[in-house]
Tab-separated table of C-alpha atoms and ligand atoms in Angstrom:
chain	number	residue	atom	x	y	z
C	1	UNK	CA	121.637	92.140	89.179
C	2	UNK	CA	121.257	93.716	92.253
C	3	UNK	CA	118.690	97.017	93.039
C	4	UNK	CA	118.653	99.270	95.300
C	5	UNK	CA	115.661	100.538	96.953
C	6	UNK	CA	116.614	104.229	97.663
C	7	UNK	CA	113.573	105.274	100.821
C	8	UNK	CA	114.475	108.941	100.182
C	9	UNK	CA	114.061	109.115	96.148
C	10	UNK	CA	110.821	110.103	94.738
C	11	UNK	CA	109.749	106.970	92.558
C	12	UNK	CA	106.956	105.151	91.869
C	13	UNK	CA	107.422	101.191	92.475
C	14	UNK	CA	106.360	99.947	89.123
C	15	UNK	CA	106.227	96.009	89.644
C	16	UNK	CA	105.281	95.192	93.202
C	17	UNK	CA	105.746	91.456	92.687
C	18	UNK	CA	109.595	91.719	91.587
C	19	UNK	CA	110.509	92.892	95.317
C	20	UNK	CA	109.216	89.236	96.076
C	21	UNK	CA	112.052	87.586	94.270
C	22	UNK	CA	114.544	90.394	94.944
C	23	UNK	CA	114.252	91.438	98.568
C	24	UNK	CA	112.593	88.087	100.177
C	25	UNK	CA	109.459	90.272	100.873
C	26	UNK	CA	106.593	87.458	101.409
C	27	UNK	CA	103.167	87.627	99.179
C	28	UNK	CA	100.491	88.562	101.664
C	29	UNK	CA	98.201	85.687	100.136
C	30	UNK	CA	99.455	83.031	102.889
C	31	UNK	CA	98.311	84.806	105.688
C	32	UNK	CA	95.084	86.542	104.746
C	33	UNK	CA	93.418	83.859	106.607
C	34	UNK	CA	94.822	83.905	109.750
C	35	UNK	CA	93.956	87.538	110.064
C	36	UNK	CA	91.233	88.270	113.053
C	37	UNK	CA	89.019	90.742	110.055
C	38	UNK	CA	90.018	90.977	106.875
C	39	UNK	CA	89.927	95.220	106.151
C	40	UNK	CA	89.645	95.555	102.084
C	41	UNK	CA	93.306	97.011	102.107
C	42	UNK	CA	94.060	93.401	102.713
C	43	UNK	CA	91.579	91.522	100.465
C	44	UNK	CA	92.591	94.135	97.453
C	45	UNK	CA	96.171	93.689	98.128
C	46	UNK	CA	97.153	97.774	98.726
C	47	UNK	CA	98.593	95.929	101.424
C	48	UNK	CA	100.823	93.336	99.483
C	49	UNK	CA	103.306	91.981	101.105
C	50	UNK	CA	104.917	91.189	104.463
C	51	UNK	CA	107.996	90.015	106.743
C	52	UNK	CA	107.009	87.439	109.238
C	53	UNK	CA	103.851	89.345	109.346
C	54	UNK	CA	102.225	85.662	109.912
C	55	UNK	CA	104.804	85.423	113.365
C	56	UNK	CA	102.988	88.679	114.306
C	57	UNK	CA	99.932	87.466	113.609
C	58	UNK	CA	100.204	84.505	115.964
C	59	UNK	CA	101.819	86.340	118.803
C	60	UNK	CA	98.440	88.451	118.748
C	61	UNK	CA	96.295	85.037	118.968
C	62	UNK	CA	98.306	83.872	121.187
C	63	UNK	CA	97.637	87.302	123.709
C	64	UNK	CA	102.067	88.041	123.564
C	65	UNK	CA	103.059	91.257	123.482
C	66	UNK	CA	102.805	93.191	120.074
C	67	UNK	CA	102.999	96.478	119.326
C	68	UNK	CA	102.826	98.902	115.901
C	69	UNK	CA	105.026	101.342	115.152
C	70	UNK	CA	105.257	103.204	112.275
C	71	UNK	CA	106.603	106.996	111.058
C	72	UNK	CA	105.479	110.317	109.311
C	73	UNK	CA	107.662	112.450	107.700
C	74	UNK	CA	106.524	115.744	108.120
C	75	UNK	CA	107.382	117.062	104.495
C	76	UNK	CA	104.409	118.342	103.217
C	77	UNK	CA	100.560	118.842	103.400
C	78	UNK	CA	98.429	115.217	104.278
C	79	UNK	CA	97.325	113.661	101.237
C	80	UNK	CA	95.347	110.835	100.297
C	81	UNK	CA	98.364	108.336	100.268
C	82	UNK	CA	98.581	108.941	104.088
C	83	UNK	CA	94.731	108.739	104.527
C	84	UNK	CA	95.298	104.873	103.921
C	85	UNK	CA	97.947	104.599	106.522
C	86	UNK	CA	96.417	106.340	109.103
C	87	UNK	CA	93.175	104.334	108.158
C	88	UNK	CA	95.601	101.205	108.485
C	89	UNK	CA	96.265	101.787	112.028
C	90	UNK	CA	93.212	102.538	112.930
C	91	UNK	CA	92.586	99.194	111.986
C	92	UNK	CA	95.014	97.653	114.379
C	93	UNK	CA	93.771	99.982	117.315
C	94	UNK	CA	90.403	98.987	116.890
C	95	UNK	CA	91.676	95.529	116.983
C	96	UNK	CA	92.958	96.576	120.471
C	97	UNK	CA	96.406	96.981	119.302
C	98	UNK	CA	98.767	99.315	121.340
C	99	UNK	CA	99.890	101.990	118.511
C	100	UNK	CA	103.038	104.346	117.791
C	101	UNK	CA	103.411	106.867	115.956
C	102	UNK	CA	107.118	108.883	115.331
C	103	UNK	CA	107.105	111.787	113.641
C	104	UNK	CA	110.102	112.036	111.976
C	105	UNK	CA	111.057	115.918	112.482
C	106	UNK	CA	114.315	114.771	112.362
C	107	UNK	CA	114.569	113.272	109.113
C	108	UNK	CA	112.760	115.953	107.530
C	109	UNK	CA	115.069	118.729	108.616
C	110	UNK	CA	117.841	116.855	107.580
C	111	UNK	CA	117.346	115.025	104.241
C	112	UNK	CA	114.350	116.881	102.850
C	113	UNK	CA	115.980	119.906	104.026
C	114	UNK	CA	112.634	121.989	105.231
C	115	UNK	CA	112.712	124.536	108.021
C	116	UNK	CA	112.270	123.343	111.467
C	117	UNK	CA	108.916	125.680	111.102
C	118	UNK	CA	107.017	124.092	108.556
C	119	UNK	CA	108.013	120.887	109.797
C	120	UNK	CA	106.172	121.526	112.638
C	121	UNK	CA	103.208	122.923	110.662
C	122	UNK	CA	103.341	119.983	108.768
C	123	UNK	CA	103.179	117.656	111.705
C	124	UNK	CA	100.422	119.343	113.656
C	125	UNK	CA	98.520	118.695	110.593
C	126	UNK	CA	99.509	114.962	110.497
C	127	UNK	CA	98.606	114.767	113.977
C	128	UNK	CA	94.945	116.535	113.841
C	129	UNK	CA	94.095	114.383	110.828
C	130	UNK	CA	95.434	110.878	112.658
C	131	UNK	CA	93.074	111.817	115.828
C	132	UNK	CA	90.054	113.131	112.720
C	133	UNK	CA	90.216	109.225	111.203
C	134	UNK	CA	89.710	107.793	114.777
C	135	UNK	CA	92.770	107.250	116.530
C	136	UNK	CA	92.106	107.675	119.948
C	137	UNK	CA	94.401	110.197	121.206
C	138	UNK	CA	94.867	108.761	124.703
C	139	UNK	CA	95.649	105.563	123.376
C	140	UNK	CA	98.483	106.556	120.789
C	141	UNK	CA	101.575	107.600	121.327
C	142	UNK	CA	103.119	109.934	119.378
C	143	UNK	CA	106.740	111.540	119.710
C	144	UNK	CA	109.064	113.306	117.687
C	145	UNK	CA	112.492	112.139	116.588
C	146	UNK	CA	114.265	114.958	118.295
C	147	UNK	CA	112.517	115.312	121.401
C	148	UNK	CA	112.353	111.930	123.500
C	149	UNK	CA	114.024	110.351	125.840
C	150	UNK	CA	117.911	109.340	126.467
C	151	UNK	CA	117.324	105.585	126.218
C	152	UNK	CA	116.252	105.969	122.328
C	153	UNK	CA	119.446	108.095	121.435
C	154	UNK	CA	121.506	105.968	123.362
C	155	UNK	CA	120.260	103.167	120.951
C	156	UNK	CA	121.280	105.140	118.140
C	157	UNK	CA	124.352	105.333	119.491
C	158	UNK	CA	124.972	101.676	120.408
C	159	UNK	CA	123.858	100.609	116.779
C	160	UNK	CA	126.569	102.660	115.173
C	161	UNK	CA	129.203	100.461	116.823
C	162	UNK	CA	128.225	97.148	114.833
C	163	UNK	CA	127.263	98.129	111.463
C	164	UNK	CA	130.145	99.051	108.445
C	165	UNK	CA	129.675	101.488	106.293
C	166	UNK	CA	129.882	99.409	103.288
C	167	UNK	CA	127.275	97.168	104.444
C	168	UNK	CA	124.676	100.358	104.990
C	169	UNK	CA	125.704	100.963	100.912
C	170	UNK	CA	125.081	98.145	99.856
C	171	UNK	CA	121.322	98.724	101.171
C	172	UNK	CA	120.806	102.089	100.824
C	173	UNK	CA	123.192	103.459	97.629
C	174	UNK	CA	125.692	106.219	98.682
C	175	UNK	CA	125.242	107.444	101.623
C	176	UNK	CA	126.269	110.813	103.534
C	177	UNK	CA	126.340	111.757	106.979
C	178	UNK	CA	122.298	113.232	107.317
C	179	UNK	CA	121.341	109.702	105.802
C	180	UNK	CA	123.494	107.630	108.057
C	181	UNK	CA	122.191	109.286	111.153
C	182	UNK	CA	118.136	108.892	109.151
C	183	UNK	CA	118.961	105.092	109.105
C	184	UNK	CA	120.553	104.816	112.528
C	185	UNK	CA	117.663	107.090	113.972
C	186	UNK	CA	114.666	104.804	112.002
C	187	UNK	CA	116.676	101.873	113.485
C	188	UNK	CA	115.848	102.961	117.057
C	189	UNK	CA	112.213	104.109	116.069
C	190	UNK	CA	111.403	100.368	114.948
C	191	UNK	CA	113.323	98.905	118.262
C	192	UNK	CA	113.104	100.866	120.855
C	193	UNK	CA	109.348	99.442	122.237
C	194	UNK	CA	111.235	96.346	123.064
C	195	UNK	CA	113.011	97.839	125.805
C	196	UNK	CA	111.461	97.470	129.205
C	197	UNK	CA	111.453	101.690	129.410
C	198	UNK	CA	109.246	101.879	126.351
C	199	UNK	CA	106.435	98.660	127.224
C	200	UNK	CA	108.927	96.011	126.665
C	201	UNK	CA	107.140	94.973	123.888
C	202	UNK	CA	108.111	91.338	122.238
C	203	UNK	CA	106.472	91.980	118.808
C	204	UNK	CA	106.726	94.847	116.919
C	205	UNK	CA	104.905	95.391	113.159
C	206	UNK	CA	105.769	97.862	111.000
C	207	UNK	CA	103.404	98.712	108.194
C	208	UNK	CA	105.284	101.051	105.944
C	209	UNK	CA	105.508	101.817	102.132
C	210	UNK	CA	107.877	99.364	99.732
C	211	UNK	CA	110.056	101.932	99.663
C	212	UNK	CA	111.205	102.044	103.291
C	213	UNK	CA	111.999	98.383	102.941
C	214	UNK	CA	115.785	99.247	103.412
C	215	UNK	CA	114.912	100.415	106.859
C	216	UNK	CA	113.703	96.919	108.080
C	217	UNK	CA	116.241	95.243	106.476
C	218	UNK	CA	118.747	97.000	108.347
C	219	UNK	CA	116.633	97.292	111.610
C	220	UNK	CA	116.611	93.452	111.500
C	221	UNK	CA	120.663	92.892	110.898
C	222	UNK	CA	120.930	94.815	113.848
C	223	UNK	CA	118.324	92.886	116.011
C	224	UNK	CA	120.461	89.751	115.127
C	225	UNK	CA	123.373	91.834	116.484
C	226	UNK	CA	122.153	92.975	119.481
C	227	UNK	CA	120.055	89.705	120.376
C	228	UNK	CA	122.402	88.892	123.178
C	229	UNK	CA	123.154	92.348	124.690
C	230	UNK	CA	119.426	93.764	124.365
C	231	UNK	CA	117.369	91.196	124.081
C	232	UNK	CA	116.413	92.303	120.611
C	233	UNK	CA	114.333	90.611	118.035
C	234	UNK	CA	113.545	90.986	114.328
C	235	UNK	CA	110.685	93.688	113.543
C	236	UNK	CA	108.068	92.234	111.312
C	237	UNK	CA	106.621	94.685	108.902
C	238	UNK	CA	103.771	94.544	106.344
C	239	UNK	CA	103.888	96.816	102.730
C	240	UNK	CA	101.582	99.064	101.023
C	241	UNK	CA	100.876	100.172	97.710
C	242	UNK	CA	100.905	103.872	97.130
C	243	UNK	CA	97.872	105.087	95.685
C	244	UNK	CA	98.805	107.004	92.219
C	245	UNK	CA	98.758	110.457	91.903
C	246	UNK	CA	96.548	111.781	88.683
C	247	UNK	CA	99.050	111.416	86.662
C	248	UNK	CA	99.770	108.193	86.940
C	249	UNK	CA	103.037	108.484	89.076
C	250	UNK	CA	103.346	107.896	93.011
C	251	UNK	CA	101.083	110.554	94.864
C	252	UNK	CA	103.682	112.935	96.376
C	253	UNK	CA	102.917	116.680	97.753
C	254	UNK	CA	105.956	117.492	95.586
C	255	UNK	CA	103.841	117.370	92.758
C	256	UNK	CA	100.472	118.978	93.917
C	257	UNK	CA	98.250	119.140	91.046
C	258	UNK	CA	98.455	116.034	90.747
C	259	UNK	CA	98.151	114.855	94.465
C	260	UNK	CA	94.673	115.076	96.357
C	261	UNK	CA	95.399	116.693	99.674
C	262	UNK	CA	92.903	116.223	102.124
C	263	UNK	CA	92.460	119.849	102.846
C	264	UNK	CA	92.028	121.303	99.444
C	265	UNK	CA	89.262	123.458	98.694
C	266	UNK	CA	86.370	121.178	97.108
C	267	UNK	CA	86.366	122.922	93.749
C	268	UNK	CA	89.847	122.468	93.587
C	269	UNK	CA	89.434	118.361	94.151
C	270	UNK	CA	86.995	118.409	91.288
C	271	UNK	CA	88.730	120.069	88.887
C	272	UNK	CA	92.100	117.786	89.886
C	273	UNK	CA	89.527	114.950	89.481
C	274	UNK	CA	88.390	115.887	86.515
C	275	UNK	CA	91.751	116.455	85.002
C	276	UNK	CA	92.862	113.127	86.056
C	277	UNK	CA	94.249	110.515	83.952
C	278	UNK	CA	92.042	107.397	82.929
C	279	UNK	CA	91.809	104.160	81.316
C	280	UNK	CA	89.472	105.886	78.796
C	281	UNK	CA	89.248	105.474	74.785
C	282	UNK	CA	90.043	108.736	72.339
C	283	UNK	CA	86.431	109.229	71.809
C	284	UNK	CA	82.895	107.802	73.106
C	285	UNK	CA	82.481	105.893	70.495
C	286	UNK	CA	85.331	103.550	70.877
C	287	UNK	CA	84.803	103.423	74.742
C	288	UNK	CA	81.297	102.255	74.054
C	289	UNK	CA	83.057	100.051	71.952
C	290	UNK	CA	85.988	98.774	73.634
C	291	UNK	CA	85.304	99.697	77.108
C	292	UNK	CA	87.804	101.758	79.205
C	293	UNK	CA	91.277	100.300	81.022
C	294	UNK	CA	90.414	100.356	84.720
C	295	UNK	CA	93.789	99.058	85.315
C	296	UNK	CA	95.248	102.221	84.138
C	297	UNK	CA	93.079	104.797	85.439
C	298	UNK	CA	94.027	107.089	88.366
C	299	UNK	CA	90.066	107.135	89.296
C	300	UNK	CA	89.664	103.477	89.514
C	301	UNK	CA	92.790	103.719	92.124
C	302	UNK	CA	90.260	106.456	93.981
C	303	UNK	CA	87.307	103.762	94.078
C	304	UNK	CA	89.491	101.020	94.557
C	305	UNK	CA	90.880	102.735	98.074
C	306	UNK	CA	88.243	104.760	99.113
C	307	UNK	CA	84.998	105.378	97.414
C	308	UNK	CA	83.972	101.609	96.737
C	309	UNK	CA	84.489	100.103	99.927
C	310	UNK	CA	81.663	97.356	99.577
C	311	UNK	CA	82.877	94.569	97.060
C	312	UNK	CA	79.607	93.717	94.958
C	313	UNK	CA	80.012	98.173	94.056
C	314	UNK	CA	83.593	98.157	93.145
C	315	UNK	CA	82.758	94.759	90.928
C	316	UNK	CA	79.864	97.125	89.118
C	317	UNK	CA	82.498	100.049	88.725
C	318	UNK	CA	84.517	97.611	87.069
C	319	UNK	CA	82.111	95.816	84.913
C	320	UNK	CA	81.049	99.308	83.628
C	321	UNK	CA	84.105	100.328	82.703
C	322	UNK	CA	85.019	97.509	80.886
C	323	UNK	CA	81.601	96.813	79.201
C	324	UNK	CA	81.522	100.586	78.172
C	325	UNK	CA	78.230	101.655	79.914
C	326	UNK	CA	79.788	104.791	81.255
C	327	UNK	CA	82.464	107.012	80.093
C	328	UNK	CA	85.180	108.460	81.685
C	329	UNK	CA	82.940	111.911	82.620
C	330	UNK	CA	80.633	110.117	83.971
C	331	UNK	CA	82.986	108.167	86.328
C	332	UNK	CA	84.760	111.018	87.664
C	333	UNK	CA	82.058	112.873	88.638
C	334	UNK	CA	80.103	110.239	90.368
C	335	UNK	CA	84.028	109.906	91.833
C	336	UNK	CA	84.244	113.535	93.325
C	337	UNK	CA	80.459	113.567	94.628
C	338	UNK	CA	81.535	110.249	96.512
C	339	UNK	CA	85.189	111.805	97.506
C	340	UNK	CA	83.032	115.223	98.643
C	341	UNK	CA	81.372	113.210	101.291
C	342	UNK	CA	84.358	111.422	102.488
C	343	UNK	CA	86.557	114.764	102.715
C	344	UNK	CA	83.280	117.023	104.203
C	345	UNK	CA	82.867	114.694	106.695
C	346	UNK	CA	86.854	114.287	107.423
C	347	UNK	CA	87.071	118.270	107.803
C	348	UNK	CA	84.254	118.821	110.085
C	349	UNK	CA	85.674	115.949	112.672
C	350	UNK	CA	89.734	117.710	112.251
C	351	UNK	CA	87.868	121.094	113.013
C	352	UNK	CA	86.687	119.740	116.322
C	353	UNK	CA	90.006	118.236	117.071
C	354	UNK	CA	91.759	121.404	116.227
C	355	UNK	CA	89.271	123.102	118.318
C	356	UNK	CA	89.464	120.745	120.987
C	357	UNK	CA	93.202	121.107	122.181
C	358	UNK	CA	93.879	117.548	122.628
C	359	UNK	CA	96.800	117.200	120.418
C	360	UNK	CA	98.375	120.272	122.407
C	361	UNK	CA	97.468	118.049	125.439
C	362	UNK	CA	98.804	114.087	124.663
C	363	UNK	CA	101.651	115.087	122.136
C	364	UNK	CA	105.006	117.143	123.016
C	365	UNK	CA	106.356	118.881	120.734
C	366	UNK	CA	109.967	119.933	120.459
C	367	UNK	CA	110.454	123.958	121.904
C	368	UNK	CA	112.304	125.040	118.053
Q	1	LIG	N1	111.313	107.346	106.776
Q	1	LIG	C1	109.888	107.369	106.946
Q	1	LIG	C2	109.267	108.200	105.794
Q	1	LIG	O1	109.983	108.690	104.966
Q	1	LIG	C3	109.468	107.925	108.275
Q	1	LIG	C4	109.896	107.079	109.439
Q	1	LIG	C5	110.805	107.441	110.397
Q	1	LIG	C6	109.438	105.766	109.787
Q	1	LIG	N2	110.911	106.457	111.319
Q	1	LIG	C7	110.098	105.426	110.989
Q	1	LIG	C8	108.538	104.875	109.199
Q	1	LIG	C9	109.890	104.189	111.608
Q	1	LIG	C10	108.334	103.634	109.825
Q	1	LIG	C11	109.017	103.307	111.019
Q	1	LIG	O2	108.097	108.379	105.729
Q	2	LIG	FE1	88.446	105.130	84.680
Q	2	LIG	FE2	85.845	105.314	85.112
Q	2	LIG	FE3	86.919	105.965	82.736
Q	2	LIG	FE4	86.780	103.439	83.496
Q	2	LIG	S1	85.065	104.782	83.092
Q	2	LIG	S2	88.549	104.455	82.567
Q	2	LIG	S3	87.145	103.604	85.700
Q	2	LIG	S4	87.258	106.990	84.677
């Protein structure tokens, strides 16, 4: 039977590998080695799966013209899902990669239905924090959906002519006006850097979440359509894992006790962290016993992502766990005191930022 992905629901993916078999999305096993350092969002496999990712990959060897592009929807405060993306194209910069960012204003006001105010809020703070992880700010662009140039809406307008409506529902579920225009819109975001106008770029990668897999599906049917009149080509894109929220489910700032947001007040991350669900036993007895369930714990997910990021330490976590030499209190604190660091550090360097006026300076923001 047939699934639909739906980008704008709130869900948690539960089985990563059935989007193998039922969208054609590649394992990212087969090309692990052909990539030029392999960053532990690869070798754990956050980063699991790909579309002609390895094409990308060779274009890049080969010196051709690649790009990434991918989007933030300013919906809420930064959390420590986004942390990983940011941290993901940080990786690509440093690999001398030219990077894009859209934020997508747009799509926020009209899906998620938040005023045009805290949008922008929200996407200052997006901003501050990609520039407090390392982006260089003179090196990335950043626009908004709803304030760049005529070429990109012209896209948007072009695409509309050769796609049916029935063919957008059969990717995307029922779909309304605000949603068509979203699609249309994230079309021309993952296209538009092949025109000459925006770098003419050859090779575009998108790394984005499973969900927005609909988006690249129908960003490639209409590269195939507009091959001869543009001189488009597919996208290739690469997939991420969500880190879980402490409860288990996908981390979303819809549910904030449960999501770590990277500028909570540190007593307030502890006592989240503390609260958070584990792989632990009933009692201390039986985890001595048995051992805990790493694989279920939402604080393994924390060391797994960010606080173990040498290999031979994450192995001990593990080993620990499952040999029950440590229990569950243990584990989380040792989890905050390493998280503390991390988010100190983080706060200090979006302070200078802030301070600094640079996002004022490279990124334009829309006048309302
Ligand atoms: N829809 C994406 C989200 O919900 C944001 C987005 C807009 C995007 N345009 C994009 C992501 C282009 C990747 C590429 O987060
Ligand atoms: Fe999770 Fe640590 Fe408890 Fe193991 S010991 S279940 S990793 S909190």
């Amino acid at each position: 039977m047939s699934v639909i992905l739906d980008p704008w629901g709130h869900f948690a993916i539960e089985e990563y590998e059935k989007l193998f078999s039922q969208f054609g999305i590649e394992p990212i096993d087969n090309v692990l080695d052909k990539l030029p350092r392999l960053h532990r969002f690869f070798k754990r496999r956050i980063v699991f799966g790909h579309r002609d990712f390895d094409k990308w990959l060779k274009a890049l060897k080969d010196g051709g013209k690649v790009a990434i592009l991918t989007g933030f929807m300013p919906s809420g405060h930064v959390h420590l899902g986004h942390y990983a993306v940011l941290e993901e194209l940080k990786y690509y910069q440093d690999l001398g990669v030219d990077v894009t960012i859209v934020i997508a204003d747009a799509e926020a006001y009209a899906v998620r239905r938040l005023s045009r105010k805290e949008i922008m809020e929200y996407a200052r703070e997006y901003i501050t924090y990609a520039f407090a992880i390392g982006l260089d700010p003179r090196r990335t662009r950043i626009y908004f959906q709803t304030n760049y140039r005529p070429t990109y809406y012209r896209l948007i307008q072009l695409f509309s002519r050769k796609v049916t409506l029935a063919e957008m529902e059969a990717i995307y579920g029922k779909l309304e006006p605000s949603k068509i225009i979203a699609a249309l819109t994230q079309a021309a975001d993952i296209l538009h850097l092949q025109l000459k106008e925006f770098g003419g770029y050859e090779w575009i990668l998108v790394p984005v979440g499973a969900d927005q897999d609909p988006h690249l599906r129908l960003s490639r049917d209409i590269a195939d359509r507009f091959k001869n009149e543009l001189g488009l080509r597919r996208p290739a894109s690469t997939y991420h894992k969500f880190i879980r929220g402490l409860d288990g489910n996908k981390m979303s700032s819809s549910k904030p006790d449960y999501a770590i947001f990277l500028s909570d007040p540190l007593d307030k991350v502890k006592s989240k962290v503390m609260r958070a669900l584990t792989g632990g036993r009933a009692t201390a007895e039986e985890q001595r016993r048995h051992g805990g369930e790493p694989e279920k714990c939402t604080v393994y997910d924390l060391y797994v992502y960010y606080l173990s990021p040498d290999d031979d330490d994450l192995r001990r976590v593990y080993s620990e766990c499952i040999g029950g030499q440590i229990l569950c209190g243990y584990c989380k604190r040792r989890a905050f005191e390493r998280l503390e660091k991390i988010l100190v550090d983080l706060r200090e360097r979006y302070r200078k930022v802030g301070d600094s006026g640079i996002v004022e300076e490279v990124v334009d923001f829309p006048d309302f």
